[in-house]
């Protein structure tokens, strides 16, 4: 049985660090590290979850190109099930270039690609119904924002699968997609910056209650170095961030989601799962790329 299926964005990240300023056009600059890593709300979350010992799978799309080959090779090496990742002719693989600064922040150059065409096939939906957890990271994707897609997510949840949701690069009109979607989501996990795009300058507490009022069973807002704040069963839960020196914060949001789901899979309470998520994100932030300095966990003796 699969523990977690993630649907949504798959991108190949090209990481360069440190880059605190762009060099002159004709002046080569030496850097400490250049790397490649699959990332995104689907594949990034699944890679972290697999490293934590979960049996993870991805529903997404890549192009029929070298970047797609590299992305699938990385995922398969990590033990992520790629059965439901389509290879498409229409677009190249989504790819990002991240120029990571010395403080861990990272300006991003992103090329939209095949991932934006991800859809929920009948086979993928049936697989999600057999999974313990389904993480949806495709809000706003054309084929994942239809009434049919939202009905499929409702069917997945009705089967007993725990559903979670994260977003990426929302616009104010993203609320129109979230309103019918959140009624089928057990835990919605946006970042504080994303909340401000959706709701304007509102307090975290009010934002949490707004999203739960829209139908989500629970909500967590990821607040970076301010920690995270959640609302579950009519209670506000706050967990502080760990004190670390960040190397790369690129994957912190996806790793938080994976860590939270991993915590729930181990029977932790809502607060304990938030704490586990914070620890996961902190480990990832202390290295470069999707996995950063995350330590691989063997859970074979827990099964």
Short mmCIF file of C-alpha atoms in Angstrom, two decimals:
data_model
loop_
_atom_site.label_atom_id
_atom_site.label_comp_id
_atom_site.label_asym_id
_atom_site.label_seq_id
_atom_site.Cartn_x
_atom_site.Cartn_y
_atom_site.Cartn_z
CA UNK A 1 0.00 0.00 0.00
CA UNK A 2 1.29 3.47 -0.90
CA UNK A 3 1.59 5.85 2.04
CA UNK A 4 1.45 9.09 0.05
CA UNK A 5 0.57 10.20 -3.47
CA UNK A 6 1.41 13.79 -4.44
CA UNK A 7 -0.24 15.51 -7.40
CA UNK A 8 0.87 18.77 -9.01
CA UNK A 9 4.11 20.51 -9.89
CA UNK A 10 7.24 18.67 -10.94
CA UNK A 11 10.21 20.81 -11.91
CA UNK A 12 13.93 20.23 -12.32
CA UNK A 13 15.83 22.72 -10.18
CA UNK A 14 19.29 23.91 -11.22
CA UNK A 15 20.92 25.29 -8.06
CA UNK A 16 23.82 27.73 -7.92
CA UNK A 17 25.25 28.98 -4.63
CA UNK A 18 26.22 31.41 -3.36
CA UNK A 19 25.05 34.14 -5.73
CA UNK A 20 24.79 37.48 -3.95
CA UNK A 21 25.09 39.58 -7.13
CA UNK A 22 25.13 38.89 -10.84
CA UNK A 23 28.67 39.16 -12.29
CA UNK A 24 29.67 41.31 -15.21
CA UNK A 25 28.82 39.72 -18.54
CA UNK A 26 32.44 38.85 -19.43
CA UNK A 27 33.68 38.01 -15.93
CA UNK A 28 33.58 34.32 -14.86
CA UNK A 29 32.72 33.83 -11.19
CA UNK A 30 33.62 30.81 -9.09
CA UNK A 31 30.86 29.39 -6.85
CA UNK A 32 30.82 26.70 -4.18
CA UNK A 33 28.09 24.49 -5.59
CA UNK A 34 26.01 23.79 -8.68
CA UNK A 35 23.47 20.98 -8.46
CA UNK A 36 20.35 19.42 -9.90
CA UNK A 37 17.27 18.23 -8.04
CA UNK A 38 13.65 17.39 -8.83
CA UNK A 39 11.37 19.74 -6.92
CA UNK A 40 7.85 21.14 -6.79
CA UNK A 41 4.69 20.69 -4.78
CA UNK A 42 4.38 17.10 -6.03
CA UNK A 43 7.86 15.72 -6.66
CA UNK A 44 9.65 17.78 -3.99
CA UNK A 45 7.18 16.69 -1.33
CA UNK A 46 7.36 13.06 -2.48
CA UNK A 47 11.18 13.02 -2.43
CA UNK A 48 11.28 14.32 1.13
CA UNK A 49 8.57 11.87 2.19
CA UNK A 50 10.49 8.97 0.63
CA UNK A 51 13.63 10.05 2.48
CA UNK A 52 11.60 9.98 5.70
CA UNK A 53 10.69 6.38 4.93
CA UNK A 54 7.23 6.72 3.39
CA UNK A 55 6.23 4.83 0.25
CA UNK A 56 5.58 7.81 -2.03
CA UNK A 57 4.27 8.27 -5.56
CA UNK A 58 3.72 11.23 -7.87
CA UNK A 59 0.94 12.29 -10.25
CA UNK A 60 2.45 14.85 -12.63
CA UNK A 61 3.92 15.35 -16.10
CA UNK A 62 7.33 15.94 -17.66
CA UNK A 63 8.44 16.47 -21.23
CA UNK A 64 10.02 13.96 -23.56
CA UNK A 65 13.40 15.63 -23.15
CA UNK A 66 16.70 15.25 -21.32
CA UNK A 67 15.45 17.22 -18.32
CA UNK A 68 12.53 14.81 -18.06
CA UNK A 69 14.93 11.86 -18.19
CA UNK A 70 17.03 13.38 -15.41
CA UNK A 71 14.00 14.17 -13.27
CA UNK A 72 12.60 10.64 -13.49
CA UNK A 73 16.03 9.12 -12.88
CA UNK A 74 16.44 11.12 -9.65
CA UNK A 75 12.93 10.25 -8.42
CA UNK A 76 13.30 6.56 -9.16
CA UNK A 77 16.69 6.48 -7.45
CA UNK A 78 14.99 7.87 -4.33
CA UNK A 79 12.35 5.14 -4.49
CA UNK A 80 9.50 7.38 -5.62
CA UNK A 81 6.87 5.61 -7.74
CA UNK A 82 6.69 7.42 -11.10
CA UNK A 83 3.94 5.27 -12.64
CA UNK A 84 1.57 8.24 -12.89
CA UNK A 85 4.04 10.78 -14.28
CA UNK A 86 3.15 11.32 -17.93
CA UNK A 87 5.71 12.05 -20.68
CA UNK A 88 4.25 14.74 -22.94
CA UNK A 89 5.21 16.03 -26.38
CA UNK A 90 3.47 19.39 -26.03
CA UNK A 91 5.90 21.09 -23.64
CA UNK A 92 9.41 20.58 -22.24
CA UNK A 93 9.96 19.61 -18.62
CA UNK A 94 9.33 22.44 -16.16
CA UNK A 95 12.73 23.78 -15.11
CA UNK A 96 13.94 26.39 -12.62
CA UNK A 97 17.26 28.11 -12.05
CA UNK A 98 17.79 29.15 -8.43
CA UNK A 99 20.52 31.63 -7.54
CA UNK A 100 20.86 30.98 -3.82
CA UNK A 101 22.19 33.85 -1.74
CA UNK A 102 24.48 33.53 1.25
CA UNK A 103 21.52 34.01 3.60
CA UNK A 104 19.68 31.03 2.07
CA UNK A 105 17.11 33.06 0.16
CA UNK A 106 16.76 32.27 -3.52
CA UNK A 107 15.59 34.35 -6.49
CA UNK A 108 14.04 31.96 -9.02
CA UNK A 109 13.98 31.89 -12.81
CA UNK A 110 11.20 29.46 -13.78
CA UNK A 111 10.16 28.02 -17.13
CA UNK A 112 6.60 26.71 -17.28
CA UNK A 113 6.54 23.28 -18.81
CA UNK A 114 4.72 19.97 -19.09
CA UNK A 115 3.81 19.86 -15.40
CA UNK A 116 1.16 22.54 -15.94
CA UNK A 117 -0.75 19.99 -18.05
CA UNK A 118 -0.98 17.41 -15.23
CA UNK A 119 -4.35 15.67 -15.05
CA UNK A 120 -6.00 13.12 -12.76
CA UNK A 121 -6.43 10.00 -14.85
CA UNK A 122 -8.83 7.27 -13.78
CA UNK A 123 -5.87 5.06 -12.89
CA UNK A 124 -4.24 7.81 -10.82
CA UNK A 125 -7.44 8.50 -8.90
CA UNK A 126 -7.88 4.80 -8.13
CA UNK A 127 -4.28 4.65 -6.88
CA UNK A 128 -4.91 7.69 -4.66
CA UNK A 129 -7.97 5.99 -3.19
CA UNK A 130 -5.70 3.14 -2.07
CA UNK A 131 -3.15 5.50 -0.50
CA UNK A 132 -3.18 6.61 3.12
CA UNK A 133 -2.48 10.24 2.18
CA UNK A 134 -3.10 12.38 -0.92
CA UNK A 135 -1.27 15.70 -1.20
CA UNK A 136 -2.63 18.11 -3.80
CA UNK A 137 -0.26 20.76 -5.15
CA UNK A 138 -1.92 21.61 -8.45
CA UNK A 139 -4.24 24.47 -7.52
CA UNK A 140 -4.69 26.64 -10.61
CA UNK A 141 -3.42 24.05 -13.10
CA UNK A 142 -5.94 23.95 -15.98
CA UNK A 143 -6.71 20.23 -15.84
CA UNK A 144 -6.68 20.14 -12.03
CA UNK A 145 -9.04 23.08 -11.46
CA UNK A 146 -12.10 21.71 -13.24
CA UNK A 147 -15.29 20.51 -11.60
CA UNK A 148 -14.31 16.98 -12.64
CA UNK A 149 -10.93 17.22 -10.91
CA UNK A 150 -12.47 18.55 -7.71
CA UNK A 151 -15.06 15.76 -7.82
CA UNK A 152 -12.20 13.26 -8.17
CA UNK A 153 -10.51 14.72 -5.08
CA UNK A 154 -13.82 14.44 -3.23
CA UNK A 155 -13.96 10.75 -4.22
CA UNK A 156 -10.40 10.24 -3.00
CA UNK A 157 -11.26 11.71 0.38
CA UNK A 158 -14.53 9.77 0.58
CA UNK A 159 -12.50 6.56 0.22
CA UNK A 160 -10.86 7.31 3.58
CA UNK A 161 -7.65 8.88 2.27
CA UNK A 162 -6.38 11.90 4.23
CA UNK A 163 -6.18 14.87 1.86
CA UNK A 164 -3.81 17.82 2.20
CA UNK A 165 -3.19 20.80 -0.07
CA UNK A 166 -0.44 23.32 -0.76
CA UNK A 167 -0.32 26.10 -3.36
CA UNK A 168 2.33 27.81 -5.46
CA UNK A 169 2.38 31.30 -6.98
CA UNK A 170 -1.30 32.04 -6.25
CA UNK A 171 -3.20 35.02 -7.63
CA UNK A 172 -6.19 36.67 -5.92
CA UNK A 173 -8.50 34.74 -8.28
CA UNK A 174 -7.06 31.48 -6.94
CA UNK A 175 -9.69 31.83 -4.20
CA UNK A 176 -12.31 30.92 -6.80
CA UNK A 177 -10.66 27.51 -7.19
CA UNK A 178 -10.07 27.06 -3.46
CA UNK A 179 -13.68 27.61 -2.42
CA UNK A 180 -15.03 24.35 -3.86
CA UNK A 181 -11.74 22.51 -3.30
CA UNK A 182 -11.25 23.15 0.42
CA UNK A 183 -14.48 21.34 1.27
CA UNK A 184 -12.59 18.19 0.30
CA UNK A 185 -9.30 18.95 2.10
CA UNK A 186 -8.37 17.72 5.58
CA UNK A 187 -5.45 20.13 5.97
CA UNK A 188 -4.62 23.21 3.89
CA UNK A 189 -0.97 24.35 4.24
CA UNK A 190 -0.17 27.67 2.52
CA UNK A 191 2.73 29.97 3.35
CA UNK A 192 2.18 33.34 5.01
CA UNK A 193 3.23 35.14 1.80
CA UNK A 194 0.65 33.14 -0.17
CA UNK A 195 -2.02 33.96 2.39
CA UNK A 196 -1.36 37.67 1.94
CA UNK A 197 -1.81 37.32 -1.83
CA UNK A 198 -5.12 35.54 -1.32
CA UNK A 199 -6.57 37.52 1.59
CA UNK A 200 -4.54 40.71 1.87
CA UNK A 201 -2.93 41.89 5.09
CA UNK A 202 -4.84 39.81 7.61
CA UNK A 203 -3.70 38.20 10.85
CA UNK A 204 -2.66 34.53 10.76
CA UNK A 205 -5.45 33.68 13.21
CA UNK A 206 -8.10 35.29 11.03
CA UNK A 207 -6.68 33.68 7.90
CA UNK A 208 -6.78 30.23 9.51
CA UNK A 209 -10.41 30.68 10.47
CA UNK A 210 -11.24 31.97 6.99
CA UNK A 211 -9.86 28.87 5.29
CA UNK A 212 -11.49 26.52 7.78
CA UNK A 213 -14.70 28.48 7.30
CA UNK A 214 -14.39 27.77 3.55
CA UNK A 215 -14.49 24.05 4.34
CA UNK A 216 -11.00 22.82 5.18
CA UNK A 217 -11.01 20.55 8.22
CA UNK A 218 -7.75 22.12 9.41
CA UNK A 219 -5.25 24.72 8.25
CA UNK A 220 -1.57 25.43 8.88
CA UNK A 221 0.22 28.61 7.81
CA UNK A 222 3.98 28.23 7.28
CA UNK A 223 5.72 31.38 8.51
CA UNK A 224 9.40 30.77 7.81
CA UNK A 225 11.63 31.85 10.67
CA UNK A 226 8.51 32.72 12.68
CA UNK A 227 7.49 29.06 12.80
CA UNK A 228 4.02 27.84 11.92
CA UNK A 229 0.51 28.33 13.21
CA UNK A 230 -2.40 25.95 12.80
CA UNK A 231 -6.10 25.70 13.51
CA UNK A 232 -7.61 22.29 14.24
CA UNK A 233 -10.75 21.30 16.14
CA UNK A 234 -11.37 24.93 17.09
CA UNK A 235 -7.93 25.35 18.66
CA UNK A 236 -5.02 27.57 17.59
CA UNK A 237 -1.69 25.72 17.67
CA UNK A 238 1.66 27.52 17.37
CA UNK A 239 5.06 25.88 16.88
CA UNK A 240 8.24 28.02 16.84
CA UNK A 241 10.91 27.67 14.17
CA UNK A 242 14.18 25.95 15.02
CA UNK A 243 17.22 28.18 15.37
CA UNK A 244 19.46 27.30 12.44
CA UNK A 245 21.83 28.90 9.95
CA UNK A 246 20.06 28.32 6.63
CA UNK A 247 21.95 27.30 3.51
CA UNK A 248 18.99 27.03 1.10
CA UNK A 249 15.32 27.65 1.92
CA UNK A 250 14.04 26.52 -1.50
CA UNK A 251 12.37 23.32 -0.34
CA UNK A 252 11.25 24.35 3.13
CA UNK A 253 7.55 24.58 2.28
CA UNK A 254 7.36 21.21 0.54
CA UNK A 255 9.51 19.56 3.21
CA UNK A 256 7.24 20.96 5.93
CA UNK A 257 4.24 19.36 4.21
CA UNK A 258 6.06 16.04 3.88
CA UNK A 259 7.18 16.16 7.51
CA UNK A 260 3.66 16.89 8.71
CA UNK A 261 2.21 13.99 6.73
CA UNK A 262 4.99 11.72 7.98
CA UNK A 263 4.15 12.73 11.55
CA UNK A 264 0.48 11.88 11.09
CA UNK A 265 1.45 8.56 9.50
CA UNK A 266 3.32 7.69 12.70
CA UNK A 267 0.26 8.43 14.83
CA UNK A 268 1.41 11.82 16.14
CA UNK A 269 -1.09 14.44 17.28
CA UNK A 270 -1.72 17.56 15.22
CA UNK A 271 0.70 19.61 17.34
CA UNK A 272 3.31 16.85 17.36
CA UNK A 273 3.05 16.50 13.58
CA UNK A 274 3.59 20.26 13.21
CA UNK A 275 6.71 19.92 15.38
CA UNK A 276 7.95 17.01 13.24
CA UNK A 277 7.32 19.12 10.13
CA UNK A 278 9.36 21.97 11.62
CA UNK A 279 12.26 19.61 12.31
CA UNK A 280 12.11 18.23 8.77
CA UNK A 281 12.13 21.70 7.19
CA UNK A 282 15.01 22.78 9.43
CA UNK A 283 17.14 19.80 8.37
CA UNK A 284 16.42 20.46 4.71
CA UNK A 285 17.26 24.17 5.03
CA UNK A 286 20.74 23.35 6.33
CA UNK A 287 21.84 21.96 2.97
CA UNK A 288 21.25 22.73 -0.70
CA UNK A 289 18.46 21.42 -2.88
CA UNK A 290 15.25 19.51 -2.32
CA UNK A 291 16.65 17.26 0.39
CA UNK A 292 19.25 19.62 1.86
CA UNK A 293 20.79 18.00 4.94
CA UNK A 294 17.83 15.71 5.61
CA UNK A 295 18.82 12.36 7.09
CA UNK A 296 17.36 9.23 5.54
CA UNK A 297 15.11 7.26 7.87
CA UNK A 298 14.60 3.50 7.78
CA UNK A 299 11.03 2.65 8.77
CA UNK A 300 11.08 -1.01 7.78
CA UNK A 301 10.86 -2.07 11.41
CA UNK A 302 7.73 0.07 11.88
CA UNK A 303 5.68 -1.75 9.23
#
